[in-house]
mmCIF file of C-alpha atoms in Angstrom:
data_model
loop_
_atom_site.group_PDB
_atom_site.id
_atom_site.type_symbol
_atom_site.label_atom_id
_atom_site.label_comp_id
_atom_site.label_asym_id
_atom_site.label_seq_id
_atom_site.Cartn_x
_atom_site.Cartn_y
_atom_site.Cartn_z
ATOM 1 C CA MET A 1 -5.341 -37.730 -22.050
ATOM 2 C CA SER A 2 -7.860 -34.938 -21.563
ATOM 3 C CA GLU A 3 -9.589 -33.733 -24.718
ATOM 4 C CA LYS A 4 -10.551 -30.367 -23.289
ATOM 5 C CA LYS A 5 -9.147 -27.450 -25.309
ATOM 6 C CA ASN A 6 -9.211 -23.699 -24.842
ATOM 7 C CA THR A 7 -10.013 -21.270 -27.649
ATOM 8 C CA LEU A 8 -7.609 -18.357 -28.143
ATOM 9 C CA ALA A 9 -9.970 -16.027 -26.278
ATOM 10 C CA GLN A 10 -10.352 -18.508 -23.416
ATOM 11 C CA ALA A 11 -6.594 -19.086 -23.324
ATOM 12 C CA MET A 12 -5.849 -15.373 -23.072
ATOM 13 C CA ALA A 13 -8.569 -14.959 -20.432
ATOM 14 C CA TRP A 14 -7.352 -17.841 -18.233
ATOM 15 C CA ASN A 15 -3.679 -16.899 -18.613
ATOM 16 C CA THR A 16 -4.219 -13.210 -17.934
ATOM 17 C CA ALA A 17 -6.705 -13.656 -15.083
ATOM 18 C CA GLY A 18 -4.555 -16.234 -13.302
ATOM 19 C CA ASN A 19 -1.363 -14.240 -13.586
ATOM 20 C CA LEU A 20 -3.172 -11.061 -12.605
ATOM 21 C CA VAL A 21 -4.594 -12.631 -9.444
ATOM 22 C CA TYR A 22 -1.225 -14.136 -8.517
ATOM 23 C CA SER A 23 0.550 -10.812 -9.072
ATOM 24 C CA ILE A 24 -2.086 -8.922 -7.082
ATOM 25 C CA CYS A 25 -1.652 -11.403 -4.230
ATOM 26 C CA GLN A 26 2.131 -10.884 -4.302
ATOM 27 C CA TRP A 27 1.532 -7.143 -4.392
ATOM 28 C CA ILE A 28 -0.769 -7.438 -1.374
ATOM 29 C CA ILE A 29 2.055 -8.866 0.753
ATOM 30 C CA THR A 30 4.091 -5.702 0.075
ATOM 31 C CA ILE A 31 1.187 -3.681 1.463
ATOM 32 C CA LEU A 32 0.758 -6.054 4.403
ATOM 33 C CA ALA A 33 4.444 -5.642 5.261
ATOM 34 C CA VAL A 34 3.815 -1.928 5.756
ATOM 35 C CA LYS A 35 0.448 -2.309 7.482
ATOM 36 C CA LEU A 36 1.497 -5.119 9.832
ATOM 37 C CA ASP A 37 5.044 -3.905 10.425
ATOM 38 C CA SER A 38 6.815 -0.887 8.880
ATOM 39 C CA TYR A 39 8.433 0.610 5.784
ATOM 40 C CA GLY A 40 11.646 -0.995 7.054
ATOM 41 C CA ALA A 41 10.043 -4.442 6.749
ATOM 42 C CA ALA A 42 8.829 -3.467 3.278
ATOM 43 C CA GLY A 43 12.418 -2.598 2.401
ATOM 44 C CA TYR A 44 13.653 -6.041 3.460
ATOM 45 C CA LEU A 45 10.851 -7.670 1.488
ATOM 46 C CA SER A 46 11.433 -5.524 -1.597
ATOM 47 C CA LEU A 47 15.122 -6.326 -1.865
ATOM 48 C CA ALA A 48 14.409 -10.009 -1.213
ATOM 49 C CA MET A 49 11.866 -10.002 -4.035
ATOM 50 C CA SER A 50 14.138 -8.129 -6.452
ATOM 51 C CA THR A 51 17.272 -10.145 -5.708
ATOM 52 C CA SER A 52 15.536 -13.532 -5.833
ATOM 53 C CA SER A 53 13.818 -12.454 -9.057
ATOM 54 C CA THR A 54 17.220 -11.879 -10.640
ATOM 55 C CA PHE A 55 18.378 -15.401 -9.765
ATOM 56 C CA SER A 56 14.993 -16.762 -10.774
ATOM 57 C CA THR A 57 16.043 -15.965 -14.336
ATOM 58 C CA ILE A 58 18.805 -18.538 -13.919
ATOM 59 C CA ALA A 59 16.363 -21.091 -12.480
ATOM 60 C CA MET A 60 13.939 -20.597 -15.349
ATOM 61 C CA PHE A 61 16.789 -20.200 -17.835
ATOM 62 C CA SER A 62 14.308 -18.306 -20.022
ATOM 63 C CA MET A 63 13.319 -21.706 -21.359
ATOM 64 C CA ARG A 64 9.563 -21.086 -21.432
ATOM 65 C CA ASN A 65 9.715 -18.901 -24.540
ATOM 66 C CA TYR A 66 11.879 -21.511 -26.243
ATOM 67 C CA GLN A 67 9.643 -24.337 -25.033
ATOM 68 C CA VAL A 68 6.324 -22.881 -26.215
ATOM 69 C CA SER A 69 7.781 -21.785 -29.556
ATOM 70 C CA ASP A 70 9.329 -25.246 -30.095
ATOM 71 C CA VAL A 71 6.614 -26.163 -32.594
ATOM 72 C CA LYS A 72 8.857 -28.745 -34.283
ATOM 73 C CA ALA A 73 9.408 -30.602 -30.967
ATOM 74 C CA GLU A 74 13.176 -30.202 -31.142
ATOM 75 C CA PHE A 75 13.343 -31.209 -27.471
ATOM 76 C CA LYS A 76 11.083 -33.520 -25.457
ATOM 77 C CA ASP A 77 9.266 -32.714 -22.214
ATOM 78 C CA PRO A 78 11.531 -34.936 -20.014
ATOM 79 C CA GLU A 79 14.489 -32.935 -21.329
ATOM 80 C CA TYR A 80 12.833 -29.642 -20.448
ATOM 81 C CA LEU A 81 11.994 -31.002 -16.968
ATOM 82 C CA GLY A 82 15.482 -32.398 -16.386
ATOM 83 C CA SER A 83 17.190 -29.202 -17.468
ATOM 84 C CA ARG A 84 14.916 -27.222 -15.129
ATOM 85 C CA LEU A 85 16.094 -29.276 -12.133
ATOM 86 C CA ILE A 86 19.706 -28.489 -13.036
ATOM 87 C CA THR A 87 19.062 -24.760 -13.448
ATOM 88 C CA CYS A 88 17.114 -24.570 -10.159
ATOM 89 C CA ILE A 89 20.044 -26.054 -8.262
ATOM 90 C CA MET A 90 22.406 -23.579 -9.958
ATOM 91 C CA ALA A 91 20.139 -20.644 -9.075
ATOM 92 C CA VAL A 92 19.875 -21.561 -5.390
ATOM 93 C CA ILE A 93 23.639 -21.884 -5.043
ATOM 94 C CA LEU A 94 24.388 -18.590 -6.826
ATOM 95 C CA CYS A 95 21.658 -16.693 -4.959
ATOM 96 C CA SER A 96 22.967 -17.953 -1.616
ATOM 97 C CA ILE A 97 26.481 -16.807 -2.498
ATOM 98 C CA TYR A 98 25.239 -13.380 -3.623
ATOM 99 C CA ALA A 99 23.058 -12.974 -0.510
ATOM 100 C CA ILE A 100 26.118 -13.305 1.748
ATOM 101 C CA ASN A 101 27.113 -9.804 0.607
ATOM 102 C CA SER A 102 23.800 -8.288 1.761
ATOM 103 C CA THR A 103 23.688 -5.235 4.015
ATOM 104 C CA SER A 104 22.795 -7.494 6.980
ATOM 105 C CA ALA A 105 22.450 -11.161 7.926
ATOM 106 C CA TYR A 106 18.693 -10.652 8.293
ATOM 107 C CA GLN A 107 18.470 -9.343 4.723
ATOM 108 C CA MET A 108 20.485 -12.367 3.566
ATOM 109 C CA TRP A 109 18.021 -14.812 5.147
ATOM 110 C CA CYS A 110 15.057 -12.899 3.690
ATOM 111 C CA ILE A 111 16.562 -13.259 0.218
ATOM 112 C CA ASP A 112 17.208 -16.986 0.716
ATOM 113 C CA ALA A 113 13.669 -17.517 2.033
ATOM 114 C CA PHE A 114 12.061 -15.719 -0.901
ATOM 115 C CA MET A 115 14.077 -17.928 -3.236
ATOM 116 C CA LEU A 116 11.733 -20.773 -2.206
ATOM 117 C CA ILE A 117 8.887 -18.874 -3.854
ATOM 118 C CA ARG A 118 11.033 -18.390 -6.956
ATOM 119 C CA LEU A 119 11.770 -22.112 -7.020
ATOM 120 C CA ALA A 120 8.036 -22.862 -7.007
ATOM 121 C CA GLU A 121 7.577 -20.409 -9.886
ATOM 122 C CA SER A 122 10.442 -21.999 -11.812
ATOM 123 C CA ILE A 123 9.224 -25.570 -11.369
ATOM 124 C CA VAL A 124 5.662 -24.705 -12.313
ATOM 125 C CA ASP A 125 6.852 -22.664 -15.308
ATOM 126 C CA VAL A 126 8.104 -25.714 -17.201
ATOM 127 C CA ILE A 127 4.987 -27.675 -16.185
ATOM 128 C CA HIS A 128 2.827 -24.871 -17.574
ATOM 129 C CA GLY A 129 4.780 -25.130 -20.812
ATOM 130 C CA ILE A 130 3.433 -28.691 -21.083
ATOM 131 C CA ASN A 131 -0.096 -27.479 -20.226
ATOM 132 C CA GLN A 132 0.244 -24.868 -22.958
ATOM 133 C CA LYS A 133 1.145 -27.561 -25.495
ATOM 134 C CA TYR A 134 -2.248 -29.148 -24.819
ATOM 135 C CA ASP A 135 -4.014 -25.743 -24.801
ATOM 136 C CA ARG A 136 -4.929 -26.313 -21.150
ATOM 137 C CA TYR A 137 -4.703 -22.719 -20.020
ATOM 138 C CA ASP A 138 -7.470 -23.438 -17.526
ATOM 139 C CA LEU A 139 -4.972 -25.522 -15.543
ATOM 140 C CA ILE A 140 -2.460 -22.684 -15.709
ATOM 141 C CA GLY A 141 -4.997 -20.114 -14.560
ATOM 142 C CA LYS A 142 -6.212 -22.257 -11.649
ATOM 143 C CA SER A 143 -2.618 -22.865 -10.564
ATOM 144 C CA TYR A 144 -1.999 -19.132 -10.321
ATOM 145 C CA PHE A 145 -5.259 -18.637 -8.416
ATOM 146 C CA LEU A 146 -4.318 -21.299 -5.848
ATOM 147 C CA ARG A 147 -0.762 -20.061 -5.374
ATOM 148 C CA GLY A 148 -1.962 -16.492 -5.050
ATOM 149 C CA ILE A 149 -4.397 -17.393 -2.280
ATOM 150 C CA ALA A 150 -1.763 -19.559 -0.567
ATOM 151 C CA THR A 151 0.739 -16.681 -0.751
ATOM 152 C CA ASP A 152 -1.467 -14.228 1.139
ATOM 153 C CA ALA A 153 -2.766 -16.814 3.627
ATOM 154 C CA ALA A 154 0.725 -18.026 4.559
ATOM 155 C CA PHE A 155 2.136 -14.498 4.767
ATOM 156 C CA ILE A 156 -0.648 -13.327 7.073
ATOM 157 C CA ALA A 157 -0.242 -16.454 9.208
ATOM 158 C CA GLY A 158 3.465 -15.703 9.570
ATOM 159 C CA PHE A 159 2.708 -12.275 11.005
ATOM 160 C CA ILE A 160 -0.187 -13.401 13.200
ATOM 161 C CA PHE A 161 1.759 -16.193 14.876
ATOM 162 C CA PHE A 162 5.382 -14.989 14.660
ATOM 163 C CA LYS A 163 5.230 -11.223 13.919
ATOM 164 C CA ASP A 164 8.334 -11.527 11.752
ATOM 165 C CA ILE A 165 8.857 -10.730 8.045
ATOM 166 C CA LEU A 166 11.458 -13.488 7.589
ATOM 167 C CA THR A 167 9.161 -16.194 9.001
ATOM 168 C CA ALA A 168 6.268 -14.906 6.910
ATOM 169 C CA ILE A 169 8.373 -15.172 3.736
ATOM 170 C CA LEU A 170 9.542 -18.666 4.693
ATOM 171 C CA LEU A 171 5.974 -19.936 5.263
ATOM 172 C CA THR A 172 4.894 -18.370 1.972
ATOM 173 C CA GLY A 173 7.640 -20.229 0.111
ATOM 174 C CA ILE A 174 6.660 -23.570 1.651
ATOM 175 C CA ALA A 175 2.981 -22.984 0.796
ATOM 176 C CA ASN A 176 3.818 -22.230 -2.849
ATOM 177 C CA LEU A 177 5.904 -25.381 -3.203
ATOM 178 C CA LEU A 178 3.099 -27.487 -1.722
ATOM 179 C CA ILE A 179 0.603 -26.146 -4.297
ATOM 180 C CA VAL A 180 2.976 -27.004 -7.147
ATOM 181 C CA PHE A 181 3.333 -30.636 -6.093
ATOM 182 C CA VAL A 182 -0.213 -31.191 -4.839
ATOM 183 C CA TYR A 183 -2.002 -29.501 -7.760
ATOM 184 C CA ASP A 184 0.206 -28.817 -10.791
ATOM 185 C CA VAL A 185 2.154 -32.059 -10.889
ATOM 186 C CA ARG A 186 -0.974 -34.171 -10.330
ATOM 187 C CA GLN A 187 -3.093 -32.344 -12.923
ATOM 188 C CA THR A 188 -0.396 -32.351 -15.596
ATOM 189 C CA SER A 189 0.270 -36.045 -15.004
ATOM 190 C CA ARG A 190 -3.246 -36.646 -16.319
ATOM 191 C CA LEU A 191 -2.210 -35.107 -19.660
ATOM 192 C CA GLU A 192 0.975 -37.138 -19.979
ATOM 193 C CA LYS A 193 3.279 -39.140 -17.757
ATOM 194 C CA LEU A 194 5.813 -36.744 -16.256
ATOM 195 C CA SER A 195 9.433 -37.847 -16.199
ATOM 196 C CA LEU A 196 12.797 -36.172 -16.414
ATOM 197 C CA VAL A 197 16.177 -37.051 -17.858
ATOM 198 C CA LEU A 198 19.466 -35.704 -16.564
ATOM 199 C CA LYS A 199 22.128 -37.683 -18.428
ATOM 200 C CA ASP A 200 21.441 -36.912 -22.051
ATOM 201 C CA LYS A 201 23.372 -34.939 -24.645
ATOM 202 C CA HIS A 202 20.167 -33.085 -25.547
ATOM 203 C CA ILE A 203 20.187 -31.457 -22.082
ATOM 204 C CA ALA A 204 23.552 -29.860 -22.807
ATOM 205 C CA VAL A 205 22.350 -28.773 -26.260
ATOM 206 C CA LEU A 206 19.162 -27.257 -24.814
ATOM 207 C CA LEU A 207 21.031 -25.398 -22.088
ATOM 208 C CA ARG A 208 23.563 -24.116 -24.594
ATOM 209 C CA LYS A 209 20.850 -22.843 -26.915
ATOM 210 C CA CYS A 210 19.026 -21.110 -24.052
ATOM 211 C CA THR A 211 22.163 -19.591 -22.486
ATOM 212 C CA PRO A 212 21.995 -16.339 -24.494
ATOM 213 C CA ILE A 213 18.299 -16.046 -23.545
ATOM 214 C CA VAL A 214 19.001 -16.472 -19.841
ATOM 215 C CA VAL A 215 21.853 -13.964 -20.043
ATOM 216 C CA THR A 216 19.353 -11.569 -21.620
ATOM 217 C CA SER A 217 16.806 -12.176 -18.852
ATOM 218 C CA PHE A 218 19.462 -11.875 -16.168
ATOM 219 C CA LEU A 219 20.604 -8.511 -17.520
ATOM 220 C CA LEU A 220 16.978 -7.357 -17.767
ATOM 221 C CA SER A 221 16.346 -8.289 -14.128
ATOM 222 C CA MET A 222 19.512 -6.472 -13.081
ATOM 223 C CA ILE A 223 18.295 -3.170 -14.555
ATOM 224 C CA PRO A 224 15.714 -2.643 -11.743
ATOM 225 C CA LEU A 225 17.808 -4.459 -9.101
ATOM 226 C CA LEU A 226 20.864 -2.197 -9.403
ATOM 227 C CA PRO A 227 18.941 1.052 -8.727
ATOM 228 C CA ARG A 228 16.990 -0.479 -5.810
ATOM 229 C CA THR A 229 20.157 -1.774 -4.207
ATOM 230 C CA ALA A 230 21.720 1.656 -4.682
ATOM 231 C CA VAL A 231 18.681 3.339 -3.083
ATOM 232 C CA GLN A 232 19.083 1.134 0.002
ATOM 233 C CA THR A 233 22.839 1.784 0.156
ATOM 234 C CA ILE A 234 22.761 5.538 -0.538
ATOM 235 C CA LEU A 235 19.404 6.636 0.895
ATOM 236 C CA GLY A 236 18.587 3.908 3.455
ATOM 237 C CA ASN A 237 16.249 0.940 3.940
ATOM 238 C CA ASP A 238 13.217 3.042 4.927
ATOM 239 C CA ILE A 239 13.492 5.110 1.720
ATOM 240 C CA LEU A 240 13.703 1.874 -0.279
ATOM 241 C CA GLY A 241 10.570 0.701 1.559
ATOM 242 C CA ILE A 242 8.680 3.838 0.515
ATOM 243 C CA TYR A 243 9.959 3.589 -3.084
ATOM 244 C CA SER A 244 8.994 -0.097 -3.301
ATOM 245 C CA SER A 245 5.589 0.458 -1.715
ATOM 246 C CA ILE A 246 4.737 3.071 -4.344
ATOM 247 C CA ALA A 247 6.097 0.785 -7.074
ATOM 248 C CA SER A 248 4.127 -2.301 -6.052
ATOM 249 C CA PRO A 249 0.644 -1.255 -7.328
ATOM 250 C CA THR A 250 2.101 -0.475 -10.757
ATOM 251 C CA LEU A 251 3.268 -4.093 -11.219
ATOM 252 C CA VAL A 252 -0.303 -5.157 -12.014
ATOM 253 C CA VAL A 253 -0.015 -3.169 -15.252
ATOM 254 C CA GLN A 254 3.194 -4.965 -16.150
ATOM 255 C CA VAL A 255 1.747 -8.425 -15.581
ATOM 256 C CA PHE A 256 -1.506 -7.733 -17.419
ATOM 257 C CA ALA A 257 0.250 -6.481 -20.553
ATOM 258 C CA ALA A 258 2.888 -9.208 -20.658
ATOM 259 C CA TYR A 259 0.796 -12.286 -19.892
ATOM 260 C CA ALA A 260 -2.159 -11.274 -22.040
ATOM 261 C CA PHE A 261 0.126 -11.831 -25.034
ATOM 262 C CA ASN A 262 1.679 -15.119 -23.898
ATOM 263 C CA PRO A 263 -0.818 -17.358 -25.765
ATOM 264 C CA LEU A 264 0.036 -15.535 -29.021
ATOM 265 C CA ILE A 265 3.705 -16.578 -28.996
ATOM 266 C CA PRO A 266 3.272 -20.124 -30.430
ATOM 267 C CA ARG A 267 1.058 -18.693 -33.177
ATOM 268 C CA ILE A 268 3.530 -15.936 -34.044
ATOM 269 C CA SER A 269 6.350 -18.475 -34.098
ATOM 270 C CA ALA A 270 4.347 -20.726 -36.426
ATOM 271 C CA LEU A 271 3.783 -17.843 -38.874
ATOM 272 C CA TYR A 272 7.524 -17.189 -39.012
ATOM 273 C CA ILE A 273 8.407 -20.869 -39.514
ATOM 274 C CA GLU A 274 5.728 -21.195 -42.212
ATOM 275 C CA LYS A 275 7.250 -18.144 -43.951
ATOM 276 C CA LYS A 276 4.031 -16.139 -43.691
ATOM 277 C CA TYR A 277 5.980 -12.950 -43.192
ATOM 278 C CA ASP A 278 3.206 -10.532 -44.178
ATOM 279 C CA ALA A 279 0.878 -12.064 -41.585
ATOM 280 C CA PHE A 280 3.686 -11.959 -39.006
ATOM 281 C CA LEU A 281 4.357 -8.280 -39.665
ATOM 282 C CA ALA A 282 0.640 -7.464 -39.581
ATOM 283 C CA ILE A 283 0.317 -8.931 -36.082
ATOM 284 C CA PHE A 284 3.588 -7.335 -34.970
ATOM 285 C CA HIS A 285 2.494 -3.873 -36.119
ATOM 286 C CA LYS A 286 -0.844 -4.295 -34.325
ATOM 287 C CA ILE A 287 1.099 -5.103 -31.154
ATOM 288 C CA LEU A 288 3.132 -1.899 -31.551
ATOM 289 C CA ILE A 289 -0.091 0.092 -31.985
ATOM 290 C CA PHE A 290 -1.429 -1.588 -28.849
ATOM 291 C CA PHE A 291 1.729 -0.511 -27.009
ATOM 292 C CA ALA A 292 1.050 3.137 -27.818
ATOM 293 C CA GLY A 293 -2.625 2.989 -26.866
ATOM 294 C CA PHE A 294 -1.945 1.006 -23.709
ATOM 295 C CA ALA A 295 0.616 3.572 -22.526
ATOM 296 C CA VAL A 296 -1.866 6.435 -23.005
ATOM 297 C CA ILE A 297 -4.627 4.608 -21.100
ATOM 298 C CA VAL A 298 -2.360 3.541 -18.226
ATOM 299 C CA CYS A 299 -0.820 6.991 -17.807
ATOM 300 C CA ALA A 300 -4.228 8.659 -17.872
ATOM 301 C CA GLY A 301 -5.491 6.188 -15.279
ATOM 302 C CA GLY A 302 -2.389 6.722 -13.149
ATOM 303 C CA MET A 303 -2.769 10.492 -13.147
ATOM 304 C CA LEU A 304 -6.482 10.287 -12.332
ATOM 305 C CA LEU A 305 -6.370 7.554 -9.688
ATOM 306 C CA GLY A 306 -2.766 7.499 -8.438
ATOM 307 C CA ARG A 307 -3.156 9.813 -5.440
ATOM 308 C CA TRP A 308 -6.467 8.269 -4.435
ATOM 309 C CA GLY A 309 -5.105 4.721 -4.709
ATOM 310 C CA LEU A 310 -1.913 5.355 -2.748
ATOM 311 C CA ASN A 311 -3.818 7.173 -0.014
ATOM 312 C CA LEU A 312 -6.287 4.271 0.192
ATOM 313 C CA LEU A 313 -3.517 1.681 0.445
ATOM 314 C CA TYR A 314 -0.986 3.387 2.693
ATOM 315 C CA GLY A 315 -2.572 6.499 4.170
ATOM 316 C CA PRO A 316 -1.926 10.213 3.564
ATOM 317 C CA THR A 317 1.746 10.172 4.621
ATOM 318 C CA ILE A 318 2.713 8.257 1.452
ATOM 319 C CA LEU A 319 1.513 11.208 -0.658
ATOM 320 C CA GLU A 320 4.582 13.147 0.469
ATOM 321 C CA SER A 321 6.457 10.920 -2.006
ATOM 322 C CA TYR A 322 3.796 10.960 -4.751
ATOM 323 C CA ASN A 323 6.321 12.414 -7.213
ATOM 324 C CA LEU A 324 7.805 8.899 -7.442
ATOM 325 C CA PHE A 325 4.590 7.388 -8.819
ATOM 326 C CA MET A 326 4.406 8.310 -12.528
ATOM 327 C CA PRO A 327 8.085 7.539 -13.291
ATOM 328 C CA LEU A 328 7.494 4.112 -11.712
ATOM 329 C CA VAL A 329 4.424 3.651 -13.927
ATOM 330 C CA TRP A 330 6.633 4.204 -16.969
ATOM 331 C CA CYS A 331 9.161 1.695 -15.606
ATOM 332 C CA THR A 332 6.508 -1.011 -15.431
ATOM 333 C CA ILE A 333 5.093 -0.141 -18.869
ATOM 334 C CA PHE A 334 8.461 -0.541 -20.558
ATOM 335 C CA THR A 335 9.298 -3.673 -18.573
ATOM 336 C CA ALA A 336 6.104 -5.288 -19.886
ATOM 337 C CA TYR A 337 6.883 -4.184 -23.437
ATOM 338 C CA ILE A 338 10.360 -5.669 -23.257
ATOM 339 C CA TRP A 339 8.977 -8.959 -21.899
ATOM 340 C CA ILE A 340 6.694 -9.153 -24.946
ATOM 341 C CA MET A 341 9.445 -8.121 -27.359
ATOM 342 C CA ASP A 342 11.815 -10.703 -25.863
ATOM 343 C CA SER A 343 9.241 -13.419 -26.579
ATOM 344 C CA ILE A 344 8.787 -12.227 -30.152
ATOM 345 C CA VAL A 345 12.524 -11.992 -30.852
ATOM 346 C CA THR A 346 13.027 -15.436 -29.311
ATOM 347 C CA SER A 347 10.308 -16.842 -31.565
ATOM 348 C CA ILE A 348 12.300 -15.742 -34.633
ATOM 349 C CA ARG A 349 15.456 -17.099 -32.966
ATOM 350 C CA LYS A 350 17.455 -13.851 -33.050
ATOM 351 C CA ILE A 351 18.790 -14.620 -29.603
ATOM 352 C CA ILE A 352 22.356 -13.302 -29.831
ATOM 353 C CA PRO A 353 21.281 -9.848 -31.137
ATOM 354 C CA MET A 354 18.665 -9.754 -28.351
ATOM 355 C CA MET A 355 21.351 -10.477 -25.759
ATOM 356 C CA LEU A 356 23.613 -7.745 -27.151
ATOM 357 C CA ALA A 357 20.725 -5.264 -27.130
ATOM 358 C CA MET A 358 20.057 -6.014 -23.464
ATOM 359 C CA ALA A 359 23.759 -5.705 -22.673
ATOM 360 C CA VAL A 360 23.690 -2.115 -23.961
ATOM 361 C CA GLY A 361 20.749 -1.238 -21.692
ATOM 362 C CA PHE A 362 22.398 -2.923 -18.715
ATOM 363 C CA ALA A 363 25.675 -1.061 -19.320
ATOM 364 C CA VAL A 364 23.862 2.284 -19.303
ATOM 365 C CA CYS A 365 22.163 1.377 -16.010
ATOM 366 C CA PHE A 366 25.356 0.012 -14.450
ATOM 367 C CA PHE A 367 27.488 3.074 -15.169
ATOM 368 C CA PHE A 368 24.949 5.821 -14.413
ATOM 369 C CA THR A 369 22.749 4.521 -11.552
ATOM 370 C CA ASN A 370 24.681 6.143 -8.686
ATOM 371 C CA THR A 371 24.961 9.436 -10.569
ATOM 372 C CA PHE A 372 21.208 9.585 -11.167
ATOM 373 C CA ILE A 373 20.327 8.696 -7.561
ATOM 374 C CA ASN A 374 22.806 11.227 -6.153
ATOM 375 C CA THR A 375 21.320 13.858 -8.490
ATOM 376 C CA TYR A 376 17.586 13.086 -8.409
ATOM 377 C CA GLY A 377 17.158 11.039 -5.225
ATOM 378 C CA SER A 378 14.761 8.092 -5.381
ATOM 379 C CA ASN A 379 13.398 9.271 -8.720
ATOM 380 C CA GLY A 380 16.864 8.811 -10.147
ATOM 381 C CA ALA A 381 16.360 5.051 -9.771
ATOM 382 C CA SER A 382 13.315 5.287 -12.048
ATOM 383 C CA PHE A 383 14.875 7.710 -14.531
ATOM 384 C CA ILE A 384 17.864 5.465 -15.223
ATOM 385 C CA GLN A 385 15.588 2.443 -15.639
ATOM 386 C CA ILE A 386 13.384 4.279 -18.139
ATOM 387 C CA ILE A 387 16.375 5.379 -20.206
ATOM 388 C CA SER A 388 17.828 1.849 -20.222
ATOM 389 C CA PHE A 389 14.475 0.258 -21.095
ATOM 390 C CA VAL A 390 13.777 2.693 -23.957
ATOM 391 C CA ILE A 391 17.169 1.909 -25.505
ATOM 392 C CA VAL A 392 16.512 -1.848 -25.335
ATOM 393 C CA PHE A 393 12.921 -1.500 -26.554
ATOM 394 C CA ILE A 394 13.956 0.396 -29.687
ATOM 395 C CA GLU A 395 16.740 -2.088 -30.398
ATOM 396 C CA LEU A 396 14.360 -5.077 -30.178
ATOM 397 C CA ILE A 397 11.852 -3.460 -32.540
ATOM 398 C CA VAL A 398 14.620 -2.830 -35.068
ATOM 399 C CA ILE A 399 15.905 -6.415 -34.766
ATOM 400 C CA THR A 400 12.419 -7.817 -35.435
ATOM 401 C CA GLU A 401 11.622 -5.530 -38.358
ATOM 402 C CA VAL A 402 14.985 -5.980 -40.088
ATOM 403 C CA THR A 403 14.996 -9.768 -39.638
ATOM 404 C CA VAL A 404 11.486 -10.372 -40.971
ATOM 405 C CA LEU A 405 11.809 -7.908 -43.858
ATOM 406 C CA LYS A 406 15.089 -9.547 -44.863
ATOM 407 C CA LYS A 407 13.453 -12.992 -44.810
ATOM 408 C CA LYS A 408 10.516 -11.652 -46.818
ATOM 409 C CA LYS A 409 12.871 -10.218 -49.438
ATOM 410 C CA GLU A 410 14.785 -13.512 -49.700
ATOM 411 C CA THR A 411 11.596 -15.463 -50.429
ATOM 412 C CA ALA A 412 10.140 -12.891 -52.852
#
């Protein structure tokens, strides 16, 4: 077993840098789709990414937050690995069924092809949970670096040799899976022998405990998917391509904020279990202060550099739709905040209230998406997301505050 450990600062640096590079590389393929093909191709890619992301929540089963906050080792690594195989199979089947109802057969195959990338992400997610247990964030960071490079290389190769968005996505999925098995599995096997169990009562218990979390994640992923699907249906695939192209640079903000905090989750969970409620609340309130400051900095940066950046990436014609940019920035800010809040609420095991909070946000999005898009055009897709996210965000803050203060009062 390797004795190498990462300090908290190193862990946050490796985790954030790796995820940032991987996300930038995925963002680059959305730009390449426009540059090498058209906004129509970007539309196909965008819906494939969004749809597969929704079913990725089933593959991952939101188990990572549970896994890394499982400081008492309630479940063993082979059980986490075995359950992940089951959930991946479920996700592929459900995604394939959903994709049949796509606007075209070509869109269906794009969704199915991108699901290969989501499978790689899901498999490596549980492996990274094991890396995290050993504080080997360097392995996690390097994995993201390798898969990011492989993503862009395979995507470009698909266009150079086949000039087809579907083939490019398919090659990208295969490349990601190869990295997982050639690098991640081999490196993690040096920390401990990897094995999985499928026939064990603990698998059913683990899946049952994580079900409310995956329902929460599924509903969260549906909040951006519903408006994007509606944009394609109501306004057309080219409009969706423009909307998605403007949205793609803002995703870097989302990833940076969310993954920078990932190494803190086991520590926050430990404070709660050890009944150090004052220390827990102190960290939580600092996170809320960070949220406010981060939003100010990102919005200021967006207003100063947004036009310049979009013109640099796509050319001057994209600026005709610049009014879509800042609402999309707010969408990504609140998505990142909710990712962080989900992890915190999971760490204190208030999973059912978290699921109900997300259900409220989803219901708002479900019932009002078409109205907002018909009224405000493409911006309506962003407006309804922002409203839904704000509702969920406030609910999760209240759940955390009330739960910890109640526990503090009980132990006083």
